[in-house]
PDB file of C-alpha atoms in Angstrom:
ATOM      1  CA  ASN T   1     -66.006 -14.353  35.985  1.00 54.00           C
ATOM      2  CA  ALA T   2     -66.580 -16.910  33.275  1.00 72.00           C
ATOM      3  CA  GLY T   3     -66.042 -20.537  34.126  1.00 92.00           C
ATOM      4  CA  VAL T   4     -64.565 -23.162  31.838  1.00 96.00           C
ATOM      5  CA  MET T   5     -65.838 -22.490  28.317  1.00 97.00           C
ATOM      6  CA  GLN T   6     -66.229 -25.316  25.851  1.00 98.00           C
ATOM      7  CA  ASN T   7     -67.327 -25.179  22.253  1.00 97.00           C
ATOM      8  CA  PRO T   8     -69.047 -26.400  20.333  1.00 97.00           C
ATOM      9  CA  ARG T   9     -71.648 -27.705  22.766  1.00 97.00           C
ATOM     10  CA  HIS T  10     -72.909 -30.131  20.153  1.00 97.00           C
ATOM     11  CA  LEU T  11     -71.068 -31.496  17.137  1.00 97.00           C
ATOM     12  CA  VAL T  12     -72.260 -33.959  14.518  1.00 98.00           C
ATOM     13  CA  ARG T  13     -69.744 -35.672  12.280  1.00 98.00           C
ATOM     14  CA  ARG T  14     -69.882 -38.480   9.739  1.00 97.00           C
ATOM     15  CA  ARG T  15     -67.561 -41.443  10.040  1.00 97.00           C
ATOM     16  CA  GLY T  16     -64.089 -40.562   8.791  1.00 97.00           C
ATOM     17  CA  GLN T  17     -64.347 -36.818   9.426  1.00 98.00           C
ATOM     18  CA  GLU T  18     -62.363 -34.861  11.970  1.00 98.00           C
ATOM     19  CA  ALA T  19     -63.710 -33.397  15.200  1.00 98.00           C
ATOM     20  CA  ARG T  20     -62.105 -30.447  16.990  1.00 98.00           C
ATOM     21  CA  LEU T  21     -63.242 -29.543  20.473  1.00 98.00           C
ATOM     22  CA  ARG T  22     -62.092 -26.347  22.149  1.00 98.00           C
ATOM     23  CA  CYS T  23     -61.684 -25.416  25.796  1.00 97.00           C
ATOM     24  CA  SER T  24     -60.812 -22.127  27.464  1.00 97.00           C
ATOM     25  CA  PRO T  25     -59.883 -22.640  31.115  1.00 95.00           C
ATOM     26  CA  MET T  26     -61.179 -20.580  33.972  1.00 92.00           C
ATOM     27  CA  LYS T  27     -59.380 -17.267  34.520  1.00 89.00           C
ATOM     28  CA  GLY T  28     -56.308 -17.841  36.648  1.00 85.00           C
ATOM     29  CA  HIS T  29     -56.145 -21.559  35.889  1.00 88.00           C
ATOM     30  CA  SER T  30     -53.124 -22.877  34.042  1.00 88.00           C
ATOM     31  CA  HIS T  31     -53.894 -26.617  34.071  1.00 92.00           C
ATOM     32  CA  VAL T  32     -56.320 -28.239  31.647  1.00 95.00           C
ATOM     33  CA  TYR T  33     -57.738 -31.757  31.697  1.00 96.00           C
ATOM     34  CA  TRP T  34     -59.896 -33.612  29.201  1.00 97.00           C
ATOM     35  CA  TYR T  35     -62.359 -36.332  30.223  1.00 98.00           C
ATOM     36  CA  ARG T  36     -64.723 -38.484  28.177  1.00 97.00           C
ATOM     37  CA  GLN T  37     -68.121 -39.731  29.312  1.00 95.00           C
ATOM     38  CA  LEU T  38     -69.470 -42.608  27.258  1.00 90.00           C
ATOM     39  CA  PRO T  39     -73.114 -43.667  27.538  1.00 78.00           C
ATOM     40  CA  GLU T  40     -73.596 -45.971  30.530  1.00 77.00           C
ATOM     41  CA  GLU T  41     -70.013 -45.393  31.672  1.00 82.00           C
ATOM     42  CA  GLY T  42     -68.384 -43.050  34.121  1.00 86.00           C
ATOM     43  CA  LEU T  43     -66.132 -40.159  33.374  1.00 94.00           C
ATOM     44  CA  LYS T  44     -62.730 -41.314  32.155  1.00 95.00           C
ATOM     45  CA  PHE T  45     -59.547 -39.237  32.320  1.00 95.00           C
ATOM     46  CA  MET T  46     -57.881 -38.669  28.963  1.00 97.00           C
ATOM     47  CA  VAL T  47     -55.117 -36.085  29.218  1.00 96.00           C
ATOM     48  CA  TYR T  48     -53.602 -33.349  31.394  1.00 95.00           C
ATOM     49  CA  LEU T  49     -51.920 -30.350  29.811  1.00 94.00           C
ATOM     50  CA  GLN T  50     -50.181 -27.172  30.818  1.00 92.00           C
ATOM     51  CA  LYS T  51     -49.302 -24.418  28.368  1.00 89.00           C
ATOM     52  CA  GLU T  52     -47.348 -25.990  25.488  1.00 89.00           C
ATOM     53  CA  ASN T  53     -46.817 -29.226  27.432  1.00 93.00           C
ATOM     54  CA  ILE T  54     -48.594 -32.561  27.697  1.00 94.00           C
ATOM     55  CA  ILE T  55     -48.078 -33.725  31.272  1.00 92.00           C
ATOM     56  CA  ASP T  56     -50.086 -36.963  31.404  1.00 93.00           C
ATOM     57  CA  GLU T  57     -51.713 -38.603  28.381  1.00 94.00           C
ATOM     58  CA  SER T  58     -52.173 -42.013  29.971  1.00 93.00           C
ATOM     59  CA  GLY T  59     -55.907 -42.022  29.191  1.00 93.00           C
ATOM     60  CA  MET T  60     -55.664 -41.040  25.544  1.00 96.00           C
ATOM     61  CA  PRO T  61     -56.400 -43.675  22.901  1.00 94.00           C
ATOM     62  CA  LYS T  62     -53.189 -44.478  21.070  1.00 91.00           C
ATOM     63  CA  GLU T  63     -54.484 -43.537  17.639  1.00 95.00           C
ATOM     64  CA  ARG T  64     -56.559 -40.739  16.127  1.00 97.00           C
ATOM     65  CA  PHE T  65     -56.709 -38.637  19.312  1.00 98.00           C
ATOM     66  CA  SER T  66     -54.451 -35.690  20.095  1.00 97.00           C
ATOM     67  CA  ALA T  67     -54.549 -32.702  22.417  1.00 97.00           C
ATOM     68  CA  GLU T  68     -52.732 -29.415  22.644  1.00 96.00           C
ATOM     69  CA  PHE T  69     -52.720 -26.320  24.808  1.00 95.00           C
ATOM     70  CA  PRO T  70     -50.812 -23.635  22.905  1.00 93.00           C
ATOM     71  CA  LYS T  71     -49.189 -20.572  24.393  1.00 90.00           C
ATOM     72  CA  GLU T  72     -52.025 -18.461  23.052  1.00 90.00           C
ATOM     73  CA  GLY T  73     -55.602 -19.624  22.655  1.00 92.00           C
ATOM     74  CA  PRO T  74     -57.725 -22.479  23.898  1.00 95.00           C
ATOM     75  CA  SER T  75     -56.865 -26.098  24.434  1.00 97.00           C
ATOM     76  CA  ILE T  76     -57.939 -28.318  21.544  1.00 98.00           C
ATOM     77  CA  LEU T  77     -58.897 -31.987  21.575  1.00 98.00           C
ATOM     78  CA  ARG T  78     -58.679 -33.363  18.060  1.00 98.00           C
ATOM     79  CA  ILE T  79     -60.179 -36.639  16.900  1.00 98.00           C
ATOM     80  CA  GLN T  80     -59.240 -37.737  13.407  1.00 98.00           C
ATOM     81  CA  GLN T  81     -61.237 -40.165  11.263  1.00 98.00           C
ATOM     82  CA  VAL T  82     -64.051 -40.409  13.787  1.00 98.00           C
ATOM     83  CA  VAL T  83     -65.905 -43.684  14.304  1.00 97.00           C
ATOM     84  CA  ARG T  84     -69.307 -44.320  15.882  1.00 95.00           C
ATOM     85  CA  GLY T  85     -67.648 -45.395  19.129  1.00 94.00           C
ATOM     86  CA  ASP T  86     -66.268 -41.878  19.551  1.00 96.00           C
ATOM     87  CA  SER T  87     -69.795 -40.595  20.185  1.00 96.00           C
ATOM     88  CA  ALA T  88     -69.664 -39.289  23.739  1.00 96.00           C
ATOM     89  CA  ALA T  89     -69.638 -36.192  25.893  1.00 97.00           C
ATOM     90  CA  TYR T  90     -66.172 -34.680  26.174  1.00 98.00           C
ATOM     91  CA  PHE T  91     -65.538 -32.555  29.228  1.00 98.00           C
ATOM     92  CA  CYS T  92     -62.743 -30.132  29.843  1.00 97.00           C
ATOM     93  CA  ALA T  93     -61.723 -29.128  33.353  1.00 96.00           C
ATOM     94  CA  SER T  94     -59.189 -26.677  34.703  1.00 94.00           C
ATOM     95  CA  SER T  95     -57.421 -26.058  37.976  1.00 91.00           C
ATOM     96  CA  ARG T  96     -54.941 -23.721  39.589  1.00 85.00           C
ATOM     97  CA  GLN T  97     -51.303 -24.444  40.119  1.00 75.00           C
ATOM     98  CA  GLY T  98     -50.114 -25.566  43.535  1.00 64.00           C
ATOM     99  CA  PRO T  99     -52.276 -26.501  46.547  1.00 57.00           C
ATOM    100  CA  GLY T 100     -55.787 -27.379  45.551  1.00 64.00           C
ATOM    101  CA  ALA T 101     -54.617 -28.501  42.144  1.00 63.00           C
ATOM    102  CA  ASN T 102     -56.959 -31.487  42.403  1.00 74.00           C
ATOM    103  CA  VAL T 103     -59.933 -29.153  42.688  1.00 86.00           C
ATOM    104  CA  LEU T 104     -61.260 -29.299  39.161  1.00 91.00           C
ATOM    105  CA  THR T 105     -63.789 -26.963  37.599  1.00 94.00           C
ATOM    106  CA  PHE T 106     -65.564 -28.620  34.701  1.00 96.00           C
ATOM    107  CA  GLY T 107     -67.054 -27.079  31.613  1.00 97.00           C
ATOM    108  CA  ALA T 108     -70.520 -27.955  30.321  1.00 97.00           C
ATOM    109  CA  GLY T 109     -69.087 -30.411  27.813  1.00 97.00           C
ATOM    110  CA  SER T 110     -69.090 -30.960  24.069  1.00 98.00           C
ATOM    111  CA  ARG T 111     -71.390 -33.689  22.847  1.00 97.00           C
ATOM    112  CA  LEU T 112     -70.082 -35.467  19.782  1.00 97.00           C
ATOM    113  CA  THR T 113     -72.390 -37.562  17.659  1.00 97.00           C
ATOM    114  CA  VAL T 114     -70.873 -39.642  14.880  1.00 97.00           C
ATOM    115  CA  LEU T 115     -73.308 -40.724  12.210  1.00 95.00           C
TER     116      LEU T 115
ATOM    117  CA  THR M   1     -56.980 -51.818  40.278  1.00 58.00           C
ATOM    118  CA  GLN M   2     -58.858 -48.942  41.813  1.00 62.00           C
ATOM    119  CA  LEU M   3     -62.581 -49.275  41.407  1.00 85.00           C
ATOM    120  CA  LEU M   4     -65.284 -47.150  42.897  1.00 93.00           C
ATOM    121  CA  GLU M   5     -68.623 -48.877  43.276  1.00 94.00           C
ATOM    122  CA  GLN M   6     -71.584 -46.585  43.706  1.00 96.00           C
ATOM    123  CA  SER M   7     -74.973 -47.711  44.922  1.00 95.00           C
ATOM    124  CA  PRO M   8     -77.748 -47.621  44.223  1.00 96.00           C
ATOM    125  CA  GLN M   9     -77.388 -47.038  40.507  1.00 95.00           C
ATOM    126  CA  PHE M  10     -80.833 -45.399  40.302  1.00 96.00           C
ATOM    127  CA  LEU M  11     -83.027 -43.873  42.974  1.00 97.00           C
ATOM    128  CA  SER M  12     -86.467 -42.352  42.512  1.00 97.00           C
ATOM    129  CA  ILE M  13     -88.119 -40.785  45.542  1.00 96.00           C
ATOM    130  CA  GLN M  14     -90.800 -38.288  46.512  1.00 97.00           C
ATOM    131  CA  GLU M  15     -90.074 -34.776  47.641  1.00 97.00           C
ATOM    132  CA  GLY M  16     -89.470 -34.645  51.389  1.00 97.00           C
ATOM    133  CA  GLU M  17     -87.972 -38.122  51.725  1.00 97.00           C
ATOM    134  CA  ASN M  18     -84.481 -38.820  53.048  1.00 97.00           C
ATOM    135  CA  LEU M  19     -81.921 -40.883  51.152  1.00 97.00           C
ATOM    136  CA  THR M  20     -78.375 -42.183  51.366  1.00 97.00           C
ATOM    137  CA  VAL M  21     -76.068 -43.111  48.505  1.00 97.00           C
ATOM    138  CA  TYR M  22     -72.796 -44.964  48.824  1.00 97.00           C
ATOM    139  CA  CYS M  23     -69.346 -45.061  47.315  1.00 97.00           C
ATOM    140  CA  ASN M  24     -67.223 -48.119  48.120  1.00 94.00           C
ATOM    141  CA  SER M  25     -63.815 -49.457  47.244  1.00 91.00           C
ATOM    142  CA  SER M  26     -61.270 -51.985  48.446  1.00 87.00           C
ATOM    143  CA  SER M  27     -58.501 -49.382  48.192  1.00 89.00           C
ATOM    144  CA  VAL M  28     -57.510 -46.738  50.726  1.00 89.00           C
ATOM    145  CA  PHE M  29     -57.596 -43.139  49.565  1.00 88.00           C
ATOM    146  CA  SER M  30     -56.036 -39.968  50.878  1.00 87.00           C
ATOM    147  CA  SER M  31     -59.144 -38.018  49.888  1.00 89.00           C
ATOM    148  CA  LEU M  32     -62.454 -38.441  48.105  1.00 93.00           C
ATOM    149  CA  GLN M  33     -64.653 -36.002  46.248  1.00 95.00           C
ATOM    150  CA  TRP M  34     -68.388 -35.860  45.564  1.00 97.00           C
ATOM    151  CA  TYR M  35     -69.800 -34.172  42.461  1.00 97.00           C
ATOM    152  CA  ARG M  36     -73.307 -33.533  41.163  1.00 97.00           C
ATOM    153  CA  GLN M  37     -73.960 -33.526  37.432  1.00 96.00           C
ATOM    154  CA  GLU M  38     -77.208 -32.214  35.994  1.00 94.00           C
ATOM    155  CA  PRO M  39     -78.437 -33.302  32.543  1.00 91.00           C
ATOM    156  CA  GLY M  40     -76.532 -31.530  29.779  1.00 91.00           C
ATOM    157  CA  GLU M  41     -73.978 -30.028  32.155  1.00 94.00           C
ATOM    158  CA  GLY M  42     -70.575 -30.853  33.592  1.00 96.00           C
ATOM    159  CA  PRO M  43     -69.962 -32.192  37.102  1.00 96.00           C
ATOM    160  CA  VAL M  44     -69.859 -29.649  39.910  1.00 96.00           C
ATOM    161  CA  LEU M  45     -67.728 -30.332  42.961  1.00 95.00           C
ATOM    162  CA  LEU M  46     -69.764 -30.550  46.166  1.00 96.00           C
ATOM    163  CA  VAL M  47     -67.171 -31.526  48.750  1.00 95.00           C
ATOM    164  CA  THR M  48     -63.755 -33.071  49.381  1.00 93.00           C
ATOM    165  CA  VAL M  49     -63.316 -35.330  52.421  1.00 92.00           C
ATOM    166  CA  VAL M  50     -59.832 -36.018  53.679  1.00 89.00           C
ATOM    167  CA  THR M  51     -59.778 -37.483  57.184  1.00 88.00           C
ATOM    168  CA  GLY M  52     -61.071 -40.948  58.107  1.00 89.00           C
ATOM    169  CA  GLY M  53     -64.387 -40.597  59.926  1.00 91.00           C
ATOM    170  CA  GLU M  54     -64.802 -37.028  58.738  1.00 94.00           C
ATOM    171  CA  VAL M  55     -68.334 -35.644  58.421  1.00 96.00           C
ATOM    172  CA  LYS M  56     -69.076 -32.554  56.348  1.00 95.00           C
ATOM    173  CA  LYS M  57     -72.415 -30.818  55.991  1.00 96.00           C
ATOM    174  CA  LEU M  58     -73.596 -28.699  53.088  1.00 94.00           C
ATOM    175  CA  LYS M  59     -77.117 -27.496  53.894  1.00 95.00           C
ATOM    176  CA  ARG M  60     -79.281 -30.646  53.640  1.00 97.00           C
ATOM    177  CA  LEU M  61     -76.394 -32.806  52.402  1.00 97.00           C
ATOM    178  CA  THR M  62     -74.203 -34.753  54.833  1.00 97.00           C
ATOM    179  CA  PHE M  63     -71.015 -36.401  53.594  1.00 97.00           C
ATOM    180  CA  GLN M  64     -69.098 -39.002  55.560  1.00 96.00           C
ATOM    181  CA  PHE M  65     -65.692 -40.547  54.889  1.00 94.00           C
ATOM    182  CA  GLY M  66     -65.251 -44.044  56.306  1.00 93.00           C
ATOM    183  CA  ASP M  67     -62.865 -44.582  59.193  1.00 90.00           C
ATOM    184  CA  ALA M  68     -60.611 -46.700  56.987  1.00 91.00           C
ATOM    185  CA  ARG M  69     -60.830 -44.185  54.124  1.00 90.00           C
ATOM    186  CA  LYS M  70     -62.160 -46.841  51.737  1.00 92.00           C
ATOM    187  CA  ASP M  71     -65.741 -45.694  51.465  1.00 93.00           C
ATOM    188  CA  SER M  72     -68.018 -42.699  51.714  1.00 96.00           C
ATOM    189  CA  SER M  73     -71.702 -41.882  51.956  1.00 97.00           C
ATOM    190  CA  LEU M  74     -73.897 -38.960  51.021  1.00 97.00           C
ATOM    191  CA  HIS M  75     -77.113 -38.439  52.949  1.00 97.00           C
ATOM    192  CA  ILE M  76     -79.764 -35.983  51.763  1.00 97.00           C
ATOM    193  CA  THR M  77     -82.435 -34.862  54.196  1.00 97.00           C
ATOM    194  CA  ALA M  78     -85.865 -33.788  52.940  1.00 97.00           C
ATOM    195  CA  ALA M  79     -84.996 -34.146  49.274  1.00 97.00           C
ATOM    196  CA  GLN M  80     -86.239 -31.524  46.835  1.00 97.00           C
ATOM    197  CA  PRO M  81     -86.746 -31.687  43.045  1.00 96.00           C
ATOM    198  CA  GLY M  82     -83.678 -29.454  42.696  1.00 95.00           C
ATOM    199  CA  ASP M  83     -81.575 -32.293  44.112  1.00 96.00           C
ATOM    200  CA  THR M  84     -82.264 -34.338  40.980  1.00 96.00           C
ATOM    201  CA  GLY M  85     -79.067 -35.280  39.189  1.00 96.00           C
ATOM    202  CA  LEU M  86     -76.212 -37.730  38.881  1.00 96.00           C
ATOM    203  CA  TYR M  87     -74.092 -37.976  42.030  1.00 97.00           C
ATOM    204  CA  LEU M  88     -70.512 -39.017  41.382  1.00 97.00           C
ATOM    205  CA  CYS M  89     -67.696 -39.880  43.725  1.00 96.00           C
ATOM    206  CA  ALA M  90     -64.081 -39.540  42.614  1.00 94.00           C
ATOM    207  CA  VAL M  91     -60.580 -40.225  43.910  1.00 92.00           C
ATOM    208  CA  GLY M  92     -57.107 -39.470  42.702  1.00 87.00           C
ATOM    209  CA  ASN M  93     -55.598 -42.172  40.494  1.00 83.00           C
ATOM    210  CA  LEU M  94     -52.803 -43.746  42.554  1.00 77.00           C
ATOM    211  CA  GLY M  95     -49.585 -43.148  40.656  1.00 76.00           C
ATOM    212  CA  GLY M  96     -51.323 -40.756  38.309  1.00 78.00           C
ATOM    213  CA  SER M  97     -50.773 -37.058  37.869  1.00 82.00           C
ATOM    214  CA  GLN M  98     -52.794 -34.361  39.568  1.00 82.00           C
ATOM    215  CA  GLY M  99     -56.247 -34.064  38.098  1.00 87.00           C
ATOM    216  CA  ASN M 100     -56.149 -37.685  36.962  1.00 89.00           C
ATOM    217  CA  LEU M 101     -59.266 -38.737  38.833  1.00 91.00           C
ATOM    218  CA  ILE M 102     -61.134 -42.018  38.865  1.00 93.00           C
ATOM    219  CA  PHE M 103     -64.898 -41.595  38.939  1.00 94.00           C
ATOM    220  CA  GLY M 104     -67.601 -44.024  39.955  1.00 95.00           C
ATOM    221  CA  LYS M 105     -70.478 -44.581  37.545  1.00 94.00           C
ATOM    222  CA  GLY M 106     -72.730 -42.549  39.770  1.00 95.00           C
ATOM    223  CA  THR M 107     -76.149 -42.687  41.385  1.00 96.00           C
ATOM    224  CA  LYS M 108     -78.911 -41.173  39.275  1.00 96.00           C
ATOM    225  CA  LEU M 109     -81.350 -39.488  41.637  1.00 97.00           C
ATOM    226  CA  SER M 110     -84.827 -38.369  40.655  1.00 97.00           C
ATOM    227  CA  VAL M 111     -86.899 -36.421  43.172  1.00 97.00           C
ATOM    228  CA  LYS M 112     -90.546 -36.115  42.224  1.00 96.00           C
ATOM    229  CA  PRO M 113     -92.651 -33.207  43.471  1.00 95.00           C
TER     230      PRO M 113
END
């Protein structure tokens, strides 16, 4: 009964490159959330997705960041033209539909380092 | 603006000691969650408190939700090195979607053997 799977666990990119982070939700979960944890800061909500739909992207930076959760396959968080300030741990979480939807199960995170 | 203030920011104690960490806000919440995050891992949900004045126990951990539902505390009895980690409190973002949680910055606990 695998939990939330994220890959890669560690990713190094040079400024200007693209970063793609993948997340497979827990079995039976149809809601996916992405959070970012910057050094010395708390976890910050970025986006909430269901299959093929972005429900809430109020925490996403307006430029360079995008997220998708296709009908088949994992959810992807894409960061274009990365800058040093994008260096952070990116966590994916998932939850069930209906009651208890605010009970999030987090993955182990993907740690992005931008050189 | 919802803000969760956690204190202390850092806590280093010896095995066997008791400790309490706090999560405070000026806003009223319908529920509050506590998570523990170990280095290199994601947060793991410990408990959700819902009712003002509620007390929940999880082995040596005791969680309390304030009567006014603005604050919460986590008390650990006889701390062990395995309790080491970052303790985070979180609430739902008022007006936000489900899963849109606001986290405090956490209390970093180190328990030395």
